[in-house]
Amino acid sequence: MKHLRIILYSHDSLGLGHVRRNLALAGALTSQLPRLTGRHVTGVLVAGTALAPGFRIPDGWDWVILPGVMKGLAGYEPRDLTVPLQDLVSLRGKLLDSLLQGFSPDLVIVDRHATGIHRELEGALRRLRARGSAKVVLGLREVLDSPEAASAEWDGIGGPQRIQELFDAVWIYGDRAVHDPVAAGEIPSSLRRMISYTGYLAAGRPKGSGKLRMPGRYVMTTVGGGADGYELARLAAATPLPAGLGHLIVAGPQMPKAQRRELRRQAGPGVVIVKAVEDMLSHISNADALVSMGGYNSVCEILSTAVPALIVPRDHTRNEQRIRAVSLATAGYLEQHELATLTPDVLAGWIAGRAGTRMDRRGAQLDGLSRVPGLAAELLKAQALIRPLSQHMTSEPIISNLAQSLRGGAARAAV
């Protein structure tokens, strides 16, 4: 029987959270959908960062990397290409349209930003919907932002009506008892009928086989991708440690080299600074205590363990991490502290009091990676997506369409 074809899209401007979430979903769908549907899976991960292919992907998957964007003072701007933003958005949109039309997916899951950067994805989704051959899902982390900021984002894409036009379902990757974004005003209540709460994408994340970087007992600090994690890492590097305890600080692949060098210069005895580790979950699981920023994927990895954790949320740009940290601390699953009032002495006191203890998180819904494949199977069965193999295009048209889009976009770009 022919394979199910899946596309997982993320826009990617800051950090690696969208990519890491989609990788976790790809693994879960690949391992569980064959049992639920009788069909194996093949898919494409769409990302906007050149760092994405450095991650291991499941068998049967491949990458499409879009030209990158980043957040500047005036909003999004090209990350590397020297072209006007509108030309970059047009190029990304053409690539996405060719991919969705050429690959002919059975299921598309859009991560967080329903229509992408400046609605780059909307045209491709409309054409896919017109064919009636795919189910389309909007996947949302459990916290979006403050209600005011979230409302402005919904208005910017055309409001709830746009979601109802383009999507079949909305999946929220969280525990409603910890934080309900609909009740909090982050998601329009008119979308309630489309929503399923999956639980956190926490339990079932695979551990790799990478060797631990620390030989003995250690605490660990991680700052996500690292682009905005220097201040927390700097505080951690200066924190005195109890006797017999090392400190592993993972600076992240997006932290500038100069900042990593400065961290190593400041690091005291027993402190090890690394750019990245091959197996983050194993390192977290083996730590005596953990200090982390409050990104979704970092928190999910923490929740899947019993390691005590102090979350120090990002204190600018968005309120997302602060809302997440406060919600989980209120539920009793971790602790949180604001960066503005954190000092090496405060952090040293927390480490001394928590290192080696355990945290019971079994009350939280952590089984999202088990629930998502079931939700996907229900959608696919409802659509009765058993089409003749001849309706799926071969790789040659996909490559041709992508090449045509690149040529068309380049012709319009004022390079």
PDB file of N, CA, C and O in Angstrom, residues 267-325:
ATOM      1  N   ALA A 267      34.235  31.452  33.081  1.00  0.00           N
ATOM      2  CA  ALA A 267      33.820  30.232  33.777  1.00  0.00           C
ATOM      3  C   ALA A 267      34.766  29.890  34.924  1.00  0.00           C
ATOM      4  O   ALA A 267      35.998  29.939  34.775  1.00  0.00           O
ATOM      5  N   GLY A 268      34.184  29.532  36.049  1.00  0.00           N
ATOM      6  CA  GLY A 268      34.968  29.130  37.193  1.00  0.00           C
ATOM      7  C   GLY A 268      35.295  27.652  37.177  1.00  0.00           C
ATOM      8  O   GLY A 268      34.969  26.934  36.220  1.00  0.00           O
ATOM      9  N   PRO A 269      35.918  27.173  38.241  1.00  0.00           N
ATOM     10  CA  PRO A 269      36.283  25.747  38.321  1.00  0.00           C
ATOM     11  C   PRO A 269      35.053  24.850  38.225  1.00  0.00           C
ATOM     12  O   PRO A 269      34.009  25.134  38.822  1.00  0.00           O
ATOM     13  N   GLY A 270      35.169  23.784  37.447  1.00  0.00           N
ATOM     14  CA  GLY A 270      34.084  22.821  37.320  1.00  0.00           C
ATOM     15  C   GLY A 270      33.037  23.179  36.297  1.00  0.00           C
ATOM     16  O   GLY A 270      32.098  22.409  36.084  1.00  0.00           O
ATOM     17  N   VAL A 271      33.169  24.333  35.649  1.00  0.00           N
ATOM     18  CA  VAL A 271      32.191  24.776  34.663  1.00  0.00           C
ATOM     19  C   VAL A 271      32.688  24.429  33.263  1.00  0.00           C
ATOM     20  O   VAL A 271      33.818  24.759  32.890  1.00  0.00           O
ATOM     21  N   VAL A 272      31.844  23.758  32.497  1.00  0.00           N
ATOM     22  CA  VAL A 272      32.167  23.385  31.118  1.00  0.00           C
ATOM     23  C   VAL A 272      31.177  24.080  30.194  1.00  0.00           C
ATOM     24  O   VAL A 272      29.966  23.944  30.367  1.00  0.00           O
ATOM     25  N   ILE A 273      31.708  24.826  29.209  1.00  0.00           N
ATOM     26  CA  ILE A 273      30.867  25.527  28.241  1.00  0.00           C
ATOM     27  C   ILE A 273      30.940  24.782  26.914  1.00  0.00           C
ATOM     28  O   ILE A 273      32.028  24.566  26.378  1.00  0.00           O
ATOM     29  N   VAL A 274      29.789  24.379  26.366  1.00  0.00           N
ATOM     30  CA  VAL A 274      29.768  23.725  25.057  1.00  0.00           C
ATOM     31  C   VAL A 274      28.750  24.434  24.177  1.00  0.00           C
ATOM     32  O   VAL A 274      27.802  25.056  24.659  1.00  0.00           O
ATOM     33  N   LYS A 275      28.967  24.336  22.871  1.00  0.00           N
ATOM     34  CA  LYS A 275      28.040  24.918  21.906  1.00  0.00           C
ATOM     35  C   LYS A 275      26.740  24.123  21.857  1.00  0.00           C
ATOM     36  O   LYS A 275      25.643  24.691  21.797  1.00  0.00           O
ATOM     37  N   ALA A 276      26.841  22.810  21.858  1.00  0.00           N
ATOM     38  CA  ALA A 276      25.669  21.940  21.763  1.00  0.00           C
ATOM     39  C   ALA A 276      26.055  20.564  22.270  1.00  0.00           C
ATOM     40  O   ALA A 276      27.238  20.240  22.418  1.00  0.00           O
ATOM     41  N   VAL A 277      25.050  19.748  22.563  1.00  0.00           N
ATOM     42  CA  VAL A 277      25.268  18.347  22.899  1.00  0.00           C
ATOM     43  C   VAL A 277      24.438  17.504  21.951  1.00  0.00           C
ATOM     44  O   VAL A 277      23.364  17.918  21.498  1.00  0.00           O
ATOM     45  N   GLU A 278      24.925  16.333  21.636  1.00  0.00           N
ATOM     46  CA  GLU A 278      24.229  15.482  20.675  1.00  0.00           C
ATOM     47  C   GLU A 278      22.918  14.958  21.234  1.00  0.00           C
ATOM     48  O   GLU A 278      21.940  14.802  20.512  1.00  0.00           O
ATOM     49  N   ASP A 279      22.885  14.711  22.525  1.00  0.00           N
ATOM     50  CA  ASP A 279      21.714  14.085  23.140  1.00  0.00           C
ATOM     51  C   ASP A 279      21.268  14.916  24.340  1.00  0.00           C
ATOM     52  O   ASP A 279      21.653  14.653  25.471  1.00  0.00           O
ATOM     53  N   MET A 280      20.474  15.944  24.071  1.00  0.00           N
ATOM     54  CA  MET A 280      20.065  16.867  25.129  1.00  0.00           C
ATOM     55  C   MET A 280      19.255  16.157  26.216  1.00  0.00           C
ATOM     56  O   MET A 280      19.459  16.394  27.408  1.00  0.00           O
ATOM     57  N   LEU A 281      18.340  15.278  25.834  1.00  0.00           N
ATOM     58  CA  LEU A 281      17.471  14.652  26.820  1.00  0.00           C
ATOM     59  C   LEU A 281      18.243  13.781  27.786  1.00  0.00           C
ATOM     60  O   LEU A 281      17.970  13.774  28.995  1.00  0.00           O
ATOM     61  N   SER A 282      19.229  13.045  27.307  1.00  0.00           N
ATOM     62  CA  SER A 282      20.035  12.221  28.208  1.00  0.00           C
ATOM     63  C   SER A 282      20.822  13.085  29.177  1.00  0.00           C
ATOM     64  O   SER A 282      20.961  12.748  30.359  1.00  0.00           O
ATOM     65  N   HIS A 283      21.331  14.207  28.698  1.00  0.00           N
ATOM     66  CA  HIS A 283      22.076  15.098  29.587  1.00  0.00           C
ATOM     67  C   HIS A 283      21.160  15.697  30.661  1.00  0.00           C
ATOM     68  O   HIS A 283      21.546  15.812  31.820  1.00  0.00           O
ATOM     69  N   ILE A 284      19.946  16.087  30.248  1.00  0.00           N
ATOM     70  CA  ILE A 284      18.990  16.600  31.238  1.00  0.00           C
ATOM     71  C   ILE A 284      18.647  15.521  32.256  1.00  0.00           C
ATOM     72  O   ILE A 284      18.634  15.764  33.469  1.00  0.00           O
ATOM     73  N   SER A 285      18.358  14.324  31.784  1.00  0.00           N
ATOM     74  CA  SER A 285      17.931  13.232  32.671  1.00  0.00           C
ATOM     75  C   SER A 285      18.991  12.881  33.705  1.00  0.00           C
ATOM     76  O   SER A 285      18.666  12.467  34.821  1.00  0.00           O
ATOM     77  N   ASN A 286      20.258  13.030  33.340  1.00  0.00           N
ATOM     78  CA  ASN A 286      21.343  12.659  34.242  1.00  0.00           C
ATOM     79  C   ASN A 286      21.822  13.802  35.135  1.00  0.00           C
ATOM     80  O   ASN A 286      22.685  13.591  35.983  1.00  0.00           O
ATOM     81  N   ALA A 287      21.283  15.000  34.936  1.00  0.00           N
ATOM     82  CA  ALA A 287      21.691  16.144  35.745  1.00  0.00           C
ATOM     83  C   ALA A 287      21.064  16.079  37.138  1.00  0.00           C
ATOM     84  O   ALA A 287      19.988  15.515  37.337  1.00  0.00           O
ATOM     85  N   ASP A 288      21.747  16.688  38.106  1.00  0.00           N
ATOM     86  CA  ASP A 288      21.199  16.798  39.463  1.00  0.00           C
ATOM     87  C   ASP A 288      20.155  17.901  39.560  1.00  0.00           C
ATOM     88  O   ASP A 288      19.264  17.850  40.408  1.00  0.00           O
ATOM     89  N   ALA A 289      20.281  18.917  38.722  1.00  0.00           N
ATOM     90  CA  ALA A 289      19.322  20.022  38.680  1.00  0.00           C
ATOM     91  C   ALA A 289      19.537  20.762  37.365  1.00  0.00           C
ATOM     92  O   ALA A 289      20.603  20.662  36.750  1.00  0.00           O
ATOM     93  N   LEU A 290      18.519  21.513  36.951  1.00  0.00           N
ATOM     94  CA  LEU A 290      18.578  22.159  35.647  1.00  0.00           C
ATOM     95  C   LEU A 290      18.098  23.598  35.739  1.00  0.00           C
ATOM     96  O   LEU A 290      17.116  23.898  36.409  1.00  0.00           O
ATOM     97  N   VAL A 291      18.823  24.477  35.040  1.00  0.00           N
ATOM     98  CA  VAL A 291      18.414  25.872  34.863  1.00  0.00           C
ATOM     99  C   VAL A 291      18.188  26.068  33.372  1.00  0.00           C
ATOM    100  O   VAL A 291      19.016  25.657  32.554  1.00  0.00           O
ATOM    101  N   SER A 292      17.083  26.688  33.000  1.00  0.00           N
ATOM    102  CA  SER A 292      16.755  26.783  31.577  1.00  0.00           C
ATOM    103  C   SER A 292      15.918  28.014  31.309  1.00  0.00           C
ATOM    104  O   SER A 292      15.189  28.502  32.178  1.00  0.00           O
ATOM    105  N   MET A 293      16.013  28.512  30.079  1.00  0.00           N
ATOM    106  CA  MET A 293      15.007  29.451  29.607  1.00  0.00           C
ATOM    107  C   MET A 293      13.698  28.688  29.405  1.00  0.00           C
ATOM    108  O   MET A 293      13.657  27.468  29.538  1.00  0.00           O
ATOM    109  N   GLY A 294      12.635  29.410  29.043  1.00  0.00           N
ATOM    110  CA  GLY A 294      11.309  28.807  29.064  1.00  0.00           C
ATOM    111  C   GLY A 294      10.725  28.472  27.720  1.00  0.00           C
ATOM    112  O   GLY A 294       9.498  28.500  27.555  1.00  0.00           O
ATOM    113  N   GLY A 295      11.567  28.126  26.737  1.00  0.00           N
ATOM    114  CA  GLY A 295      11.046  27.712  25.441  1.00  0.00           C
ATOM    115  C   GLY A 295      10.258  26.418  25.530  1.00  0.00           C
ATOM    116  O   GLY A 295      10.506  25.576  26.403  1.00  0.00           O
ATOM    117  N   TYR A 296       9.330  26.230  24.606  1.00  0.00           N
ATOM    118  CA  TYR A 296       8.418  25.087  24.679  1.00  0.00           C
ATOM    119  C   TYR A 296       9.164  23.761  24.688  1.00  0.00           C
ATOM    120  O   TYR A 296       8.886  22.884  25.518  1.00  0.00           O
ATOM    121  N   ASN A 297      10.096  23.558  23.769  1.00  0.00           N
ATOM    122  CA  ASN A 297      10.752  22.265  23.661  1.00  0.00           C
ATOM    123  C   ASN A 297      11.654  21.974  24.843  1.00  0.00           C
ATOM    124  O   ASN A 297      11.710  20.844  25.323  1.00  0.00           O
ATOM    125  N   SER A 298      12.348  22.990  25.341  1.00  0.00           N
ATOM    126  CA  SER A 298      13.163  22.801  26.539  1.00  0.00           C
ATOM    127  C   SER A 298      12.293  22.364  27.711  1.00  0.00           C
ATOM    128  O   SER A 298      12.639  21.445  28.457  1.00  0.00           O
ATOM    129  N   VAL A 299      11.151  23.023  27.864  1.00  0.00           N
ATOM    130  CA  VAL A 299      10.250  22.681  28.959  1.00  0.00           C
ATOM    131  C   VAL A 299       9.697  21.269  28.792  1.00  0.00           C
ATOM    132  O   VAL A 299       9.585  20.508  29.768  1.00  0.00           O
ATOM    133  N   CYS A 300       9.353  20.870  27.569  1.00  0.00           N
ATOM    134  CA  CYS A 300       8.852  19.517  27.354  1.00  0.00           C
ATOM    135  C   CYS A 300       9.897  18.472  27.739  1.00  0.00           C
ATOM    136  O   CYS A 300       9.565  17.447  28.355  1.00  0.00           O
ATOM    137  N   GLU A 301      11.142  18.706  27.379  1.00  0.00           N
ATOM    138  CA  GLU A 301      12.200  17.772  27.757  1.00  0.00           C
ATOM    139  C   GLU A 301      12.338  17.700  29.269  1.00  0.00           C
ATOM    140  O   GLU A 301      12.508  16.617  29.839  1.00  0.00           O
ATOM    141  N   ILE A 302      12.238  18.823  29.931  1.00  0.00           N
ATOM    142  CA  ILE A 302      12.304  18.851  31.393  1.00  0.00           C
ATOM    143  C   ILE A 302      11.135  18.070  31.991  1.00  0.00           C
ATOM    144  O   ILE A 302      11.310  17.247  32.901  1.00  0.00           O
ATOM    145  N   LEU A 303       9.909  18.326  31.487  1.00  0.00           N
ATOM    146  CA  LEU A 303       8.728  17.688  32.044  1.00  0.00           C
ATOM    147  C   LEU A 303       8.768  16.166  31.901  1.00  0.00           C
ATOM    148  O   LEU A 303       8.129  15.451  32.687  1.00  0.00           O
ATOM    149  N   SER A 304       9.502  15.670  30.915  1.00  0.00           N
ATOM    150  CA  SER A 304       9.579  14.224  30.711  1.00  0.00           C
ATOM    151  C   SER A 304      10.524  13.542  31.697  1.00  0.00           C
ATOM    152  O   SER A 304      10.646  12.322  31.691  1.00  0.00           O
ATOM    153  N   THR A 305      11.181  14.333  32.565  1.00  0.00           N
ATOM    154  CA  THR A 305      12.092  13.796  33.572  1.00  0.00           C
ATOM    155  C   THR A 305      11.585  14.150  34.962  1.00  0.00           C
ATOM    156  O   THR A 305      10.569  14.826  35.122  1.00  0.00           O
ATOM    157  N   ALA A 306      12.314  13.717  35.974  1.00  0.00           N
ATOM    158  CA  ALA A 306      12.012  14.087  37.363  1.00  0.00           C
ATOM    159  C   ALA A 306      13.066  15.042  37.920  1.00  0.00           C
ATOM    160  O   ALA A 306      13.161  15.237  39.135  1.00  0.00           O
ATOM    161  N   VAL A 307      13.854  15.661  37.047  1.00  0.00           N
ATOM    162  CA  VAL A 307      14.932  16.545  37.471  1.00  0.00           C
ATOM    163  C   VAL A 307      14.360  17.891  37.921  1.00  0.00           C
ATOM    164  O   VAL A 307      13.554  18.490  37.197  1.00  0.00           O
ATOM    165  N   PRO A 308      14.746  18.409  39.080  1.00  0.00           N
ATOM    166  CA  PRO A 308      14.257  19.729  39.507  1.00  0.00           C
ATOM    167  C   PRO A 308      14.749  20.802  38.550  1.00  0.00           C
ATOM    168  O   PRO A 308      15.885  20.752  38.071  1.00  0.00           O
ATOM    169  N   ALA A 309      13.891  21.771  38.263  1.00  0.00           N
ATOM    170  CA  ALA A 309      14.226  22.767  37.247  1.00  0.00           C
ATOM    171  C   ALA A 309      13.825  24.164  37.690  1.00  0.00           C
ATOM    172  O   ALA A 309      12.771  24.365  38.294  1.00  0.00           O
ATOM    173  N   LEU A 310      14.692  25.109  37.371  1.00  0.00           N
ATOM    174  CA  LEU A 310      14.409  26.526  37.552  1.00  0.00           C
ATOM    175  C   LEU A 310      14.323  27.162  36.169  1.00  0.00           C
ATOM    176  O   LEU A 310      15.296  27.137  35.406  1.00  0.00           O
ATOM    177  N   ILE A 311      13.169  27.715  35.832  1.00  0.00           N
ATOM    178  CA  ILE A 311      12.973  28.351  34.542  1.00  0.00           C
ATOM    179  C   ILE A 311      13.174  29.851  34.694  1.00  0.00           C
ATOM    180  O   ILE A 311      12.571  30.492  35.556  1.00  0.00           O
ATOM    181  N   VAL A 312      14.023  30.395  33.836  1.00  0.00           N
ATOM    182  CA  VAL A 312      14.284  31.836  33.802  1.00  0.00           C
ATOM    183  C   VAL A 312      13.818  32.318  32.428  1.00  0.00           C
ATOM    184  O   VAL A 312      14.543  32.207  31.442  1.00  0.00           O
ATOM    185  N   PRO A 313      12.595  32.824  32.320  1.00  0.00           N
ATOM    186  CA  PRO A 313      12.017  33.091  30.997  1.00  0.00           C
ATOM    187  C   PRO A 313      12.660  34.287  30.310  1.00  0.00           C
ATOM    188  O   PRO A 313      13.216  35.184  30.955  1.00  0.00           O
ATOM    189  N   ARG A 314      12.569  34.277  28.994  1.00  0.00           N
ATOM    190  CA  ARG A 314      12.973  35.443  28.202  1.00  0.00           C
ATOM    191  C   ARG A 314      12.218  36.661  28.704  1.00  0.00           C
ATOM    192  O   ARG A 314      11.006  36.594  28.956  1.00  0.00           O
ATOM    193  N   ASP A 315      12.925  37.778  28.843  1.00  0.00           N
ATOM    194  CA  ASP A 315      12.293  38.957  29.443  1.00  0.00           C
ATOM    195  C   ASP A 315      12.052  40.064  28.425  1.00  0.00           C
ATOM    196  O   ASP A 315      11.874  41.230  28.789  1.00  0.00           O
ATOM    197  N   HIS A 316      12.037  39.724  27.133  1.00  0.00           N
ATOM    198  CA  HIS A 316      11.767  40.727  26.103  1.00  0.00           C
ATOM    199  C   HIS A 316      11.076  40.069  24.920  1.00  0.00           C
ATOM    200  O   HIS A 316      10.900  38.862  24.894  1.00  0.00           O
ATOM    201  N   THR A 317      10.672  40.855  23.968  1.00  0.00           N
ATOM    202  CA  THR A 317      10.038  40.440  22.702  1.00  0.00           C
ATOM    203  C   THR A 317       8.632  39.890  22.921  1.00  0.00           C
ATOM    204  O   THR A 317       7.657  40.456  22.440  1.00  0.00           O
ATOM    205  N   ARG A 318       8.515  38.768  23.627  1.00  0.00           N
ATOM    206  CA  ARG A 318       7.217  38.144  23.858  1.00  0.00           C
ATOM    207  C   ARG A 318       7.052  37.802  25.333  1.00  0.00           C
ATOM    208  O   ARG A 318       8.026  37.644  26.059  1.00  0.00           O
ATOM    209  N   ASN A 319       5.792  37.645  25.748  1.00  0.00           N
ATOM    210  CA  ASN A 319       5.492  37.211  27.113  1.00  0.00           C
ATOM    211  C   ASN A 319       5.291  35.703  27.204  1.00  0.00           C
ATOM    212  O   ASN A 319       4.975  35.187  28.274  1.00  0.00           O
ATOM    213  N   GLU A 320       5.440  35.015  26.084  1.00  0.00           N
ATOM    214  CA  GLU A 320       5.156  33.578  26.025  1.00  0.00           C
ATOM    215  C   GLU A 320       5.881  32.786  27.116  1.00  0.00           C
ATOM    216  O   GLU A 320       5.269  31.993  27.852  1.00  0.00           O
ATOM    217  N   GLN A 321       7.201  32.955  27.217  1.00  0.00           N
ATOM    218  CA  GLN A 321       7.970  32.143  28.158  1.00  0.00           C
ATOM    219  C   GLN A 321       7.599  32.445  29.608  1.00  0.00           C
ATOM    220  O   GLN A 321       7.545  31.530  30.438  1.00  0.00           O
ATOM    221  N   ARG A 322       7.317  33.703  29.892  1.00  0.00           N
ATOM    222  CA  ARG A 322       6.924  34.053  31.268  1.00  0.00           C
ATOM    223  C   ARG A 322       5.579  33.412  31.621  1.00  0.00           C
ATOM    224  O   ARG A 322       5.407  32.864  32.722  1.00  0.00           O
ATOM    225  N   ILE A 323       4.614  33.487  30.715  1.00  0.00           N
ATOM    226  CA  ILE A 323       3.303  32.877  30.965  1.00  0.00           C
ATOM    227  C   ILE A 323       3.460  31.375  31.194  1.00  0.00           C
ATOM    228  O   ILE A 323       2.856  30.794  32.109  1.00  0.00           O
ATOM    229  N   ARG A 324       4.274  30.725  30.371  1.00  0.00           N
ATOM    230  CA  ARG A 324       4.494  29.279  30.511  1.00  0.00           C
ATOM    231  C   ARG A 324       5.139  28.965  31.870  1.00  0.00           C
ATOM    232  O   ARG A 324       4.707  28.033  32.574  1.00  0.00           O
ATOM    233  N   ALA A 325       6.166  29.718  32.214  1.00  0.00           N
ATOM    234  CA  ALA A 325       6.879  29.445  33.463  1.00  0.00           C
ATOM    235  C   ALA A 325       5.970  29.629  34.676  1.00  0.00           C
ATOM    236  O   ALA A 325       5.959  28.800  35.593  1.00  0.00           O
TER     237      ALA A 325
END
